[in-house]
């Protein structure tokens, strides 16, 4: 069974993440987990802790969760779980991913843009894990995951063939095109080549690799193309 984690701030693009997770399951059994994070408040007693953490959902948020439940139920093969986590650390995240047997994490635009420290910290922590991370694009349509463009950095340690073998474990798409980019290359000068490859090959997914935490990297060069970006940790190929 696939297990897909979707951290959320309960904005509308959570539905896009749900539909993407259902599509990724490809008709097989899958557990979809919606995760909300709450800062751990300073409290001198259990009663004070509960009082500070009990924040009712808005009507819009309740309706959103209901719609998520309906769409997952309609899939017949997926189940939905909604979890709330108070506080997050690197060890808590590792334990959570292991407990849920997470295969993939989906990050929506609204979640990455949220200004709460705990959500920003989660995005930082999750980037160091070895799980595939799917960054949803700015387009609202659910991607089909058929043809991918591999944007290869000049210092990556994974070749095209090795990467295809790695993604074949969980995904059905093919990498049909490849573009190499230097770390110092100007994204504006690189964009026309990528856009041409996307149009020519019918690309619906971009794929990149990321390095361990100790290695600093520039932001994703593919953030501005509107398509979802699948980020693969380079050390995952050596697990």
PDB file of C-alpha atoms in Angstrom:
ATOM      1  CA  UNK A   1       0.000   0.000   0.000  1.00  0.00           C
ATOM      2  CA  UNK A   2       1.258   3.458  -0.869  1.00  0.00           C
ATOM      3  CA  UNK A   3       1.343   6.068   1.887  1.00  0.00           C
ATOM      4  CA  UNK A   4       1.247   9.727   0.871  1.00  0.00           C
ATOM      5  CA  UNK A   5       1.719  12.592   3.322  1.00  0.00           C
ATOM      6  CA  UNK A   6       0.171  15.990   2.570  1.00  0.00           C
ATOM      7  CA  UNK A   7       0.977  18.786   5.030  1.00  0.00           C
ATOM      8  CA  UNK A   8      -1.738  21.402   4.735  1.00  0.00           C
ATOM      9  CA  UNK A   9      -2.947  24.775   5.949  1.00  0.00           C
ATOM     10  CA  UNK A  10      -6.410  23.845   4.642  1.00  0.00           C
ATOM     11  CA  UNK A  11      -6.420  26.117   1.611  1.00  0.00           C
ATOM     12  CA  UNK A  12      -8.211  25.183  -1.608  1.00  0.00           C
ATOM     13  CA  UNK A  13      -5.132  23.707  -3.277  1.00  0.00           C
ATOM     14  CA  UNK A  14      -5.339  20.901  -0.708  1.00  0.00           C
ATOM     15  CA  UNK A  15      -7.957  19.436  -3.054  1.00  0.00           C
ATOM     16  CA  UNK A  16      -5.400  19.491  -5.871  1.00  0.00           C
ATOM     17  CA  UNK A  17      -2.984  17.631  -3.603  1.00  0.00           C
ATOM     18  CA  UNK A  18      -5.671  15.057  -2.797  1.00  0.00           C
ATOM     19  CA  UNK A  19      -6.499  14.518  -6.474  1.00  0.00           C
ATOM     20  CA  UNK A  20      -2.789  14.228  -7.272  1.00  0.00           C
ATOM     21  CA  UNK A  21      -2.348  11.606  -4.542  1.00  0.00           C
ATOM     22  CA  UNK A  22      -5.315   9.614  -5.846  1.00  0.00           C
ATOM     23  CA  UNK A  23      -3.916   9.787  -9.378  1.00  0.00           C
ATOM     24  CA  UNK A  24      -0.484   8.687  -8.140  1.00  0.00           C
ATOM     25  CA  UNK A  25      -2.046   5.618  -6.515  1.00  0.00           C
ATOM     26  CA  UNK A  26      -3.010   4.393 -10.014  1.00  0.00           C
ATOM     27  CA  UNK A  27      -5.957   2.399  -8.688  1.00  0.00           C
ATOM     28  CA  UNK A  28      -3.915   0.589  -6.036  1.00  0.00           C
ATOM     29  CA  UNK A  29      -4.512   0.768  -2.284  1.00  0.00           C
ATOM     30  CA  UNK A  30      -3.178   3.978  -0.800  1.00  0.00           C
ATOM     31  CA  UNK A  31      -3.307   5.782   2.522  1.00  0.00           C
ATOM     32  CA  UNK A  32      -3.487   9.572   2.225  1.00  0.00           C
ATOM     33  CA  UNK A  33      -2.607  11.522   5.362  1.00  0.00           C
ATOM     34  CA  UNK A  34      -3.473  15.203   5.733  1.00  0.00           C
ATOM     35  CA  UNK A  35      -1.181  16.752   8.337  1.00  0.00           C
ATOM     36  CA  UNK A  36      -1.705  20.034  10.145  1.00  0.00           C
ATOM     37  CA  UNK A  37       0.937  21.439  12.472  1.00  0.00           C
ATOM     38  CA  UNK A  38       0.351  23.524  15.586  1.00  0.00           C
ATOM     39  CA  UNK A  39       2.931  25.373  17.641  1.00  0.00           C
ATOM     40  CA  UNK A  40       3.326  23.945  21.142  1.00  0.00           C
ATOM     41  CA  UNK A  41       2.139  26.716  23.495  1.00  0.00           C
ATOM     42  CA  UNK A  42       3.724  27.613  26.817  1.00  0.00           C
ATOM     43  CA  UNK A  43       1.377  26.260  29.476  1.00  0.00           C
ATOM     44  CA  UNK A  44       1.644  25.616  33.200  1.00  0.00           C
ATOM     45  CA  UNK A  45      -1.102  23.003  33.281  1.00  0.00           C
ATOM     46  CA  UNK A  46      -2.850  20.491  31.073  1.00  0.00           C
ATOM     47  CA  UNK A  47      -6.023  22.574  31.184  1.00  0.00           C
ATOM     48  CA  UNK A  48      -4.170  25.661  29.967  1.00  0.00           C
ATOM     49  CA  UNK A  49      -2.486  23.627  27.223  1.00  0.00           C
ATOM     50  CA  UNK A  50      -5.837  22.332  25.970  1.00  0.00           C
ATOM     51  CA  UNK A  51      -7.384  25.781  26.120  1.00  0.00           C
ATOM     52  CA  UNK A  52      -4.603  27.309  24.020  1.00  0.00           C
ATOM     53  CA  UNK A  53      -4.521  24.504  21.440  1.00  0.00           C
ATOM     54  CA  UNK A  54      -8.241  24.064  20.875  1.00  0.00           C
ATOM     55  CA  UNK A  55      -8.849  26.209  17.838  1.00  0.00           C
ATOM     56  CA  UNK A  56     -12.059  25.288  16.021  1.00  0.00           C
ATOM     57  CA  UNK A  57     -12.027  25.013  12.257  1.00  0.00           C
ATOM     58  CA  UNK A  58     -13.675  27.716  10.208  1.00  0.00           C
ATOM     59  CA  UNK A  59     -16.730  26.842   8.152  1.00  0.00           C
ATOM     60  CA  UNK A  60     -14.600  26.972   4.986  1.00  0.00           C
ATOM     61  CA  UNK A  61     -12.012  24.598   6.466  1.00  0.00           C
ATOM     62  CA  UNK A  62     -14.686  22.148   7.584  1.00  0.00           C
ATOM     63  CA  UNK A  63     -16.227  22.182   4.107  1.00  0.00           C
ATOM     64  CA  UNK A  64     -12.791  21.622   2.576  1.00  0.00           C
ATOM     65  CA  UNK A  65     -12.136  18.573   4.754  1.00  0.00           C
ATOM     66  CA  UNK A  66     -15.565  17.200   3.904  1.00  0.00           C
ATOM     67  CA  UNK A  67     -14.856  17.592   0.197  1.00  0.00           C
ATOM     68  CA  UNK A  68     -11.484  15.875   0.655  1.00  0.00           C
ATOM     69  CA  UNK A  69     -13.237  12.964   2.360  1.00  0.00           C
ATOM     70  CA  UNK A  70     -15.807  12.702  -0.433  1.00  0.00           C
ATOM     71  CA  UNK A  71     -13.176  12.647  -3.167  1.00  0.00           C
ATOM     72  CA  UNK A  72     -11.064  10.033  -1.416  1.00  0.00           C
ATOM     73  CA  UNK A  73     -14.143   7.882  -0.748  1.00  0.00           C
ATOM     74  CA  UNK A  74     -15.105   8.138  -4.418  1.00  0.00           C
ATOM     75  CA  UNK A  75     -11.735   6.707  -5.426  1.00  0.00           C
ATOM     76  CA  UNK A  76     -12.672   3.364  -3.786  1.00  0.00           C
ATOM     77  CA  UNK A  77      -8.996   2.395  -3.377  1.00  0.00           C
ATOM     78  CA  UNK A  78      -7.742   5.190  -1.097  1.00  0.00           C
ATOM     79  CA  UNK A  79      -8.296   6.005   2.555  1.00  0.00           C
ATOM     80  CA  UNK A  80      -7.967   9.377   4.261  1.00  0.00           C
ATOM     81  CA  UNK A  81      -6.575  10.206   7.692  1.00  0.00           C
ATOM     82  CA  UNK A  82      -6.387  13.692   9.190  1.00  0.00           C
ATOM     83  CA  UNK A  83      -3.699  14.208  11.814  1.00  0.00           C
ATOM     84  CA  UNK A  84      -2.618  17.203  13.868  1.00  0.00           C
ATOM     85  CA  UNK A  85       0.923  17.395  15.206  1.00  0.00           C
ATOM     86  CA  UNK A  86       1.869  19.702  18.075  1.00  0.00           C
ATOM     87  CA  UNK A  87       5.383  20.908  17.465  1.00  0.00           C
ATOM     88  CA  UNK A  88       7.932  19.375  15.104  1.00  0.00           C
ATOM     89  CA  UNK A  89      11.603  18.415  15.332  1.00  0.00           C
ATOM     90  CA  UNK A  90      13.897  16.438  13.065  1.00  0.00           C
ATOM     91  CA  UNK A  91      13.515  13.315  15.208  1.00  0.00           C
ATOM     92  CA  UNK A  92       9.725  13.686  15.442  1.00  0.00           C
ATOM     93  CA  UNK A  93       9.512  14.008  11.681  1.00  0.00           C
ATOM     94  CA  UNK A  94      11.662  10.926  11.104  1.00  0.00           C
ATOM     95  CA  UNK A  95       9.511   8.928  13.522  1.00  0.00           C
ATOM     96  CA  UNK A  96       6.318  10.183  11.892  1.00  0.00           C
ATOM     97  CA  UNK A  97       7.505   9.256   8.397  1.00  0.00           C
ATOM     98  CA  UNK A  98       8.526   5.808   9.628  1.00  0.00           C
ATOM     99  CA  UNK A  99       5.279   5.283  11.544  1.00  0.00           C
ATOM    100  CA  UNK A 100       3.183   6.221   8.515  1.00  0.00           C
ATOM    101  CA  UNK A 101       5.485   4.267   6.154  1.00  0.00           C
ATOM    102  CA  UNK A 102       5.476   7.351   3.937  1.00  0.00           C
ATOM    103  CA  UNK A 103       6.324   6.814   0.275  1.00  0.00           C
ATOM    104  CA  UNK A 104       5.936  10.392  -0.919  1.00  0.00           C
ATOM    105  CA  UNK A 105       5.283  13.897   0.420  1.00  0.00           C
ATOM    106  CA  UNK A 106       3.182  16.404  -1.532  1.00  0.00           C
ATOM    107  CA  UNK A 107       3.792  20.113  -0.900  1.00  0.00           C
ATOM    108  CA  UNK A 108       1.210  22.605  -2.126  1.00  0.00           C
ATOM    109  CA  UNK A 109       1.877  26.206  -3.067  1.00  0.00           C
ATOM    110  CA  UNK A 110      -0.176  27.502  -0.128  1.00  0.00           C
ATOM    111  CA  UNK A 111       1.729  25.383   2.380  1.00  0.00           C
ATOM    112  CA  UNK A 112       5.145  26.518   1.170  1.00  0.00           C
ATOM    113  CA  UNK A 113       3.991  30.144   1.179  1.00  0.00           C
ATOM    114  CA  UNK A 114       2.556  30.020   4.714  1.00  0.00           C
ATOM    115  CA  UNK A 115       4.352  32.372   7.115  1.00  0.00           C
ATOM    116  CA  UNK A 116       3.936  30.365  10.323  1.00  0.00           C
ATOM    117  CA  UNK A 117       7.332  29.329  11.650  1.00  0.00           C
ATOM    118  CA  UNK A 118       6.321  25.728  12.268  1.00  0.00           C
ATOM    119  CA  UNK A 119       5.251  25.243   8.641  1.00  0.00           C
ATOM    120  CA  UNK A 120       8.387  26.920   7.298  1.00  0.00           C
ATOM    121  CA  UNK A 121      10.461  24.721   9.583  1.00  0.00           C
ATOM    122  CA  UNK A 122       8.655  21.607   8.366  1.00  0.00           C
ATOM    123  CA  UNK A 123       9.514  22.496   4.752  1.00  0.00           C
ATOM    124  CA  UNK A 124      13.156  22.887   5.761  1.00  0.00           C
ATOM    125  CA  UNK A 125      13.209  19.573   7.623  1.00  0.00           C
ATOM    126  CA  UNK A 126      11.391  17.594   4.956  1.00  0.00           C
ATOM    127  CA  UNK A 127      13.914  18.682   2.320  1.00  0.00           C
ATOM    128  CA  UNK A 128      16.609  16.711   4.179  1.00  0.00           C
ATOM    129  CA  UNK A 129      14.636  13.459   4.258  1.00  0.00           C
ATOM    130  CA  UNK A 130      15.166  10.789   1.624  1.00  0.00           C
ATOM    131  CA  UNK A 131      11.504  10.576   0.599  1.00  0.00           C
ATOM    132  CA  UNK A 132      10.406  11.845  -2.826  1.00  0.00           C
ATOM    133  CA  UNK A 133       8.826  15.295  -2.533  1.00  0.00           C
ATOM    134  CA  UNK A 134       6.297  16.463  -5.099  1.00  0.00           C
ATOM    135  CA  UNK A 135       5.988  20.247  -5.329  1.00  0.00           C
ATOM    136  CA  UNK A 136       2.637  21.085  -6.889  1.00  0.00           C
ATOM    137  CA  UNK A 137       2.690  23.551  -9.759  1.00  0.00           C
ATOM    138  CA  UNK A 138       0.781  26.787 -10.055  1.00  0.00           C
ATOM    139  CA  UNK A 139      -1.701  25.178 -12.459  1.00  0.00           C
ATOM    140  CA  UNK A 140      -4.811  23.752 -10.783  1.00  0.00           C
ATOM    141  CA  UNK A 141      -5.123  20.735 -13.065  1.00  0.00           C
ATOM    142  CA  UNK A 142      -4.184  17.332 -11.683  1.00  0.00           C
ATOM    143  CA  UNK A 143      -0.996  16.132 -13.438  1.00  0.00           C
ATOM    144  CA  UNK A 144      -1.010  12.844 -15.307  1.00  0.00           C
ATOM    145  CA  UNK A 145       2.654  11.945 -14.615  1.00  0.00           C
ATOM    146  CA  UNK A 146       3.387  10.517 -18.055  1.00  0.00           C
ATOM    147  CA  UNK A 147       6.407  12.373 -19.406  1.00  0.00           C
ATOM    148  CA  UNK A 148       9.103  14.034 -17.320  1.00  0.00           C
ATOM    149  CA  UNK A 149      11.921  16.462 -18.023  1.00  0.00           C
ATOM    150  CA  UNK A 150      15.029  15.897 -15.914  1.00  0.00           C
ATOM    151  CA  UNK A 151      16.764  19.142 -14.969  1.00  0.00           C
ATOM    152  CA  UNK A 152      20.277  18.004 -14.132  1.00  0.00           C
ATOM    153  CA  UNK A 153      22.679  20.138 -12.115  1.00  0.00           C
ATOM    154  CA  UNK A 154      26.317  20.066 -13.136  1.00  0.00           C
ATOM    155  CA  UNK A 155      27.449  18.548  -9.820  1.00  0.00           C
ATOM    156  CA  UNK A 156      24.752  15.922  -9.342  1.00  0.00           C
ATOM    157  CA  UNK A 157      25.781  12.381  -8.468  1.00  0.00           C
ATOM    158  CA  UNK A 158      22.864  10.636 -10.189  1.00  0.00           C
ATOM    159  CA  UNK A 159      22.871   9.921 -13.900  1.00  0.00           C
ATOM    160  CA  UNK A 160      19.775   9.750 -16.097  1.00  0.00           C
ATOM    161  CA  UNK A 161      19.638   5.949 -16.252  1.00  0.00           C
ATOM    162  CA  UNK A 162      20.138   5.570 -12.509  1.00  0.00           C
ATOM    163  CA  UNK A 163      17.444   8.154 -11.824  1.00  0.00           C
ATOM    164  CA  UNK A 164      14.956   6.403 -14.113  1.00  0.00           C
ATOM    165  CA  UNK A 165      15.586   3.109 -12.333  1.00  0.00           C
ATOM    166  CA  UNK A 166      15.070   4.839  -8.987  1.00  0.00           C
ATOM    167  CA  UNK A 167      11.741   6.456  -9.893  1.00  0.00           C
ATOM    168  CA  UNK A 168      10.491   3.246 -11.513  1.00  0.00           C
ATOM    169  CA  UNK A 169      10.162   1.789  -8.009  1.00  0.00           C
ATOM    170  CA  UNK A 170       7.221   4.120  -7.236  1.00  0.00           C
ATOM    171  CA  UNK A 171       6.215   5.871 -10.453  1.00  0.00           C
ATOM    172  CA  UNK A 172       5.089   4.948 -13.957  1.00  0.00           C
ATOM    173  CA  UNK A 173       6.250   8.045 -15.864  1.00  0.00           C
ATOM    174  CA  UNK A 174       9.164   8.100 -18.296  1.00  0.00           C
ATOM    175  CA  UNK A 175      11.957  10.655 -18.387  1.00  0.00           C
ATOM    176  CA  UNK A 176      11.803  11.654 -22.053  1.00  0.00           C
ATOM    177  CA  UNK A 177      14.038  14.730 -22.017  1.00  0.00           C
ATOM    178  CA  UNK A 178      17.000  16.111 -20.119  1.00  0.00           C
ATOM    179  CA  UNK A 179      18.454  19.576 -19.606  1.00  0.00           C
ATOM    180  CA  UNK A 180      21.716  20.383 -17.861  1.00  0.00           C
ATOM    181  CA  UNK A 181      22.161  23.559 -15.860  1.00  0.00           C
ATOM    182  CA  UNK A 182      25.132  24.985 -13.994  1.00  0.00           C
ATOM    183  CA  UNK A 183      24.677  26.183 -10.416  1.00  0.00           C
ATOM    184  CA  UNK A 184      25.631  29.712 -11.408  1.00  0.00           C
ATOM    185  CA  UNK A 185      23.517  29.799 -14.591  1.00  0.00           C
ATOM    186  CA  UNK A 186      20.924  32.546 -14.904  1.00  0.00           C
ATOM    187  CA  UNK A 187      17.427  30.964 -14.814  1.00  0.00           C
ATOM    188  CA  UNK A 188      16.120  33.615 -17.222  1.00  0.00           C
ATOM    189  CA  UNK A 189      18.583  32.528 -19.882  1.00  0.00           C
ATOM    190  CA  UNK A 190      17.794  28.879 -19.245  1.00  0.00           C
ATOM    191  CA  UNK A 191      13.996  29.220 -19.333  1.00  0.00           C
ATOM    192  CA  UNK A 192      13.481  29.359 -23.137  1.00  0.00           C
ATOM    193  CA  UNK A 193      15.250  26.016 -23.585  1.00  0.00           C
ATOM    194  CA  UNK A 194      13.128  24.384 -20.891  1.00  0.00           C
ATOM    195  CA  UNK A 195       9.896  25.832 -22.266  1.00  0.00           C
ATOM    196  CA  UNK A 196      10.782  24.559 -25.733  1.00  0.00           C
ATOM    197  CA  UNK A 197      11.450  21.063 -24.366  1.00  0.00           C
ATOM    198  CA  UNK A 198       8.164  21.109 -22.425  1.00  0.00           C
ATOM    199  CA  UNK A 199       6.151  22.068 -25.503  1.00  0.00           C
ATOM    200  CA  UNK A 200       7.977  19.732 -27.888  1.00  0.00           C
ATOM    201  CA  UNK A 201       7.782  16.618 -25.711  1.00  0.00           C
ATOM    202  CA  UNK A 202       4.414  17.070 -23.987  1.00  0.00           C
ATOM    203  CA  UNK A 203       6.081  17.309 -20.561  1.00  0.00           C
ATOM    204  CA  UNK A 204       3.717  17.209 -17.567  1.00  0.00           C
ATOM    205  CA  UNK A 205       6.314  16.790 -14.807  1.00  0.00           C
ATOM    206  CA  UNK A 206       9.741  18.208 -13.998  1.00  0.00           C
ATOM    207  CA  UNK A 207      12.212  16.200 -11.959  1.00  0.00           C
ATOM    208  CA  UNK A 208      15.255  17.367 -10.024  1.00  0.00           C
ATOM    209  CA  UNK A 209      17.571  15.975  -7.395  1.00  0.00           C
ATOM    210  CA  UNK A 210      18.497  17.485  -4.053  1.00  0.00           C
ATOM    211  CA  UNK A 211      21.587  17.056  -1.917  1.00  0.00           C
ATOM    212  CA  UNK A 212      22.111  16.394   1.827  1.00  0.00           C
ATOM    213  CA  UNK A 213      21.551  19.203   4.300  1.00  0.00           C
ATOM    214  CA  UNK A 214      25.233  20.073   4.566  1.00  0.00           C
ATOM    215  CA  UNK A 215      25.397  21.039   0.887  1.00  0.00           C
ATOM    216  CA  UNK A 216      23.929  24.439   0.016  1.00  0.00           C
ATOM    217  CA  UNK A 217      21.961  24.683  -3.211  1.00  0.00           C
ATOM    218  CA  UNK A 218      20.277  27.419  -5.175  1.00  0.00           C
ATOM    219  CA  UNK A 219      16.459  27.442  -5.337  1.00  0.00           C
ATOM    220  CA  UNK A 220      14.783  25.091  -7.803  1.00  0.00           C
ATOM    221  CA  UNK A 221      15.316  26.410 -11.303  1.00  0.00           C
ATOM    222  CA  UNK A 222      11.998  24.846 -12.279  1.00  0.00           C
ATOM    223  CA  UNK A 223       9.777  26.765  -9.858  1.00  0.00           C
ATOM    224  CA  UNK A 224       8.636  29.200 -12.530  1.00  0.00           C
ATOM    225  CA  UNK A 225       7.287  26.814 -15.167  1.00  0.00           C
ATOM    226  CA  UNK A 226       3.863  26.098 -13.630  1.00  0.00           C
ATOM    227  CA  UNK A 227       4.389  22.319 -13.678  1.00  0.00           C
ATOM    228  CA  UNK A 228       4.769  20.055 -10.654  1.00  0.00           C
ATOM    229  CA  UNK A 229       8.338  19.293  -9.615  1.00  0.00           C
ATOM    230  CA  UNK A 230       9.372  15.905  -8.249  1.00  0.00           C
ATOM    231  CA  UNK A 231      12.417  16.258  -6.019  1.00  0.00           C
ATOM    232  CA  UNK A 232      14.510  13.137  -5.434  1.00  0.00           C
ATOM    233  CA  UNK A 233      17.149  13.013  -2.707  1.00  0.00           C
ATOM    234  CA  UNK A 234      20.465  11.908  -4.187  1.00  0.00           C
ATOM    235  CA  UNK A 235      21.231   9.591  -1.278  1.00  0.00           C
ATOM    236  CA  UNK A 236      17.988   7.689  -1.895  1.00  0.00           C
ATOM    237  CA  UNK A 237      19.745   5.947  -4.761  1.00  0.00           C
ATOM    238  CA  UNK A 238      22.254   4.532  -2.303  1.00  0.00           C
ATOM    239  CA  UNK A 239      19.831   3.307   0.391  1.00  0.00           C
TER     240      UNK A 239
END
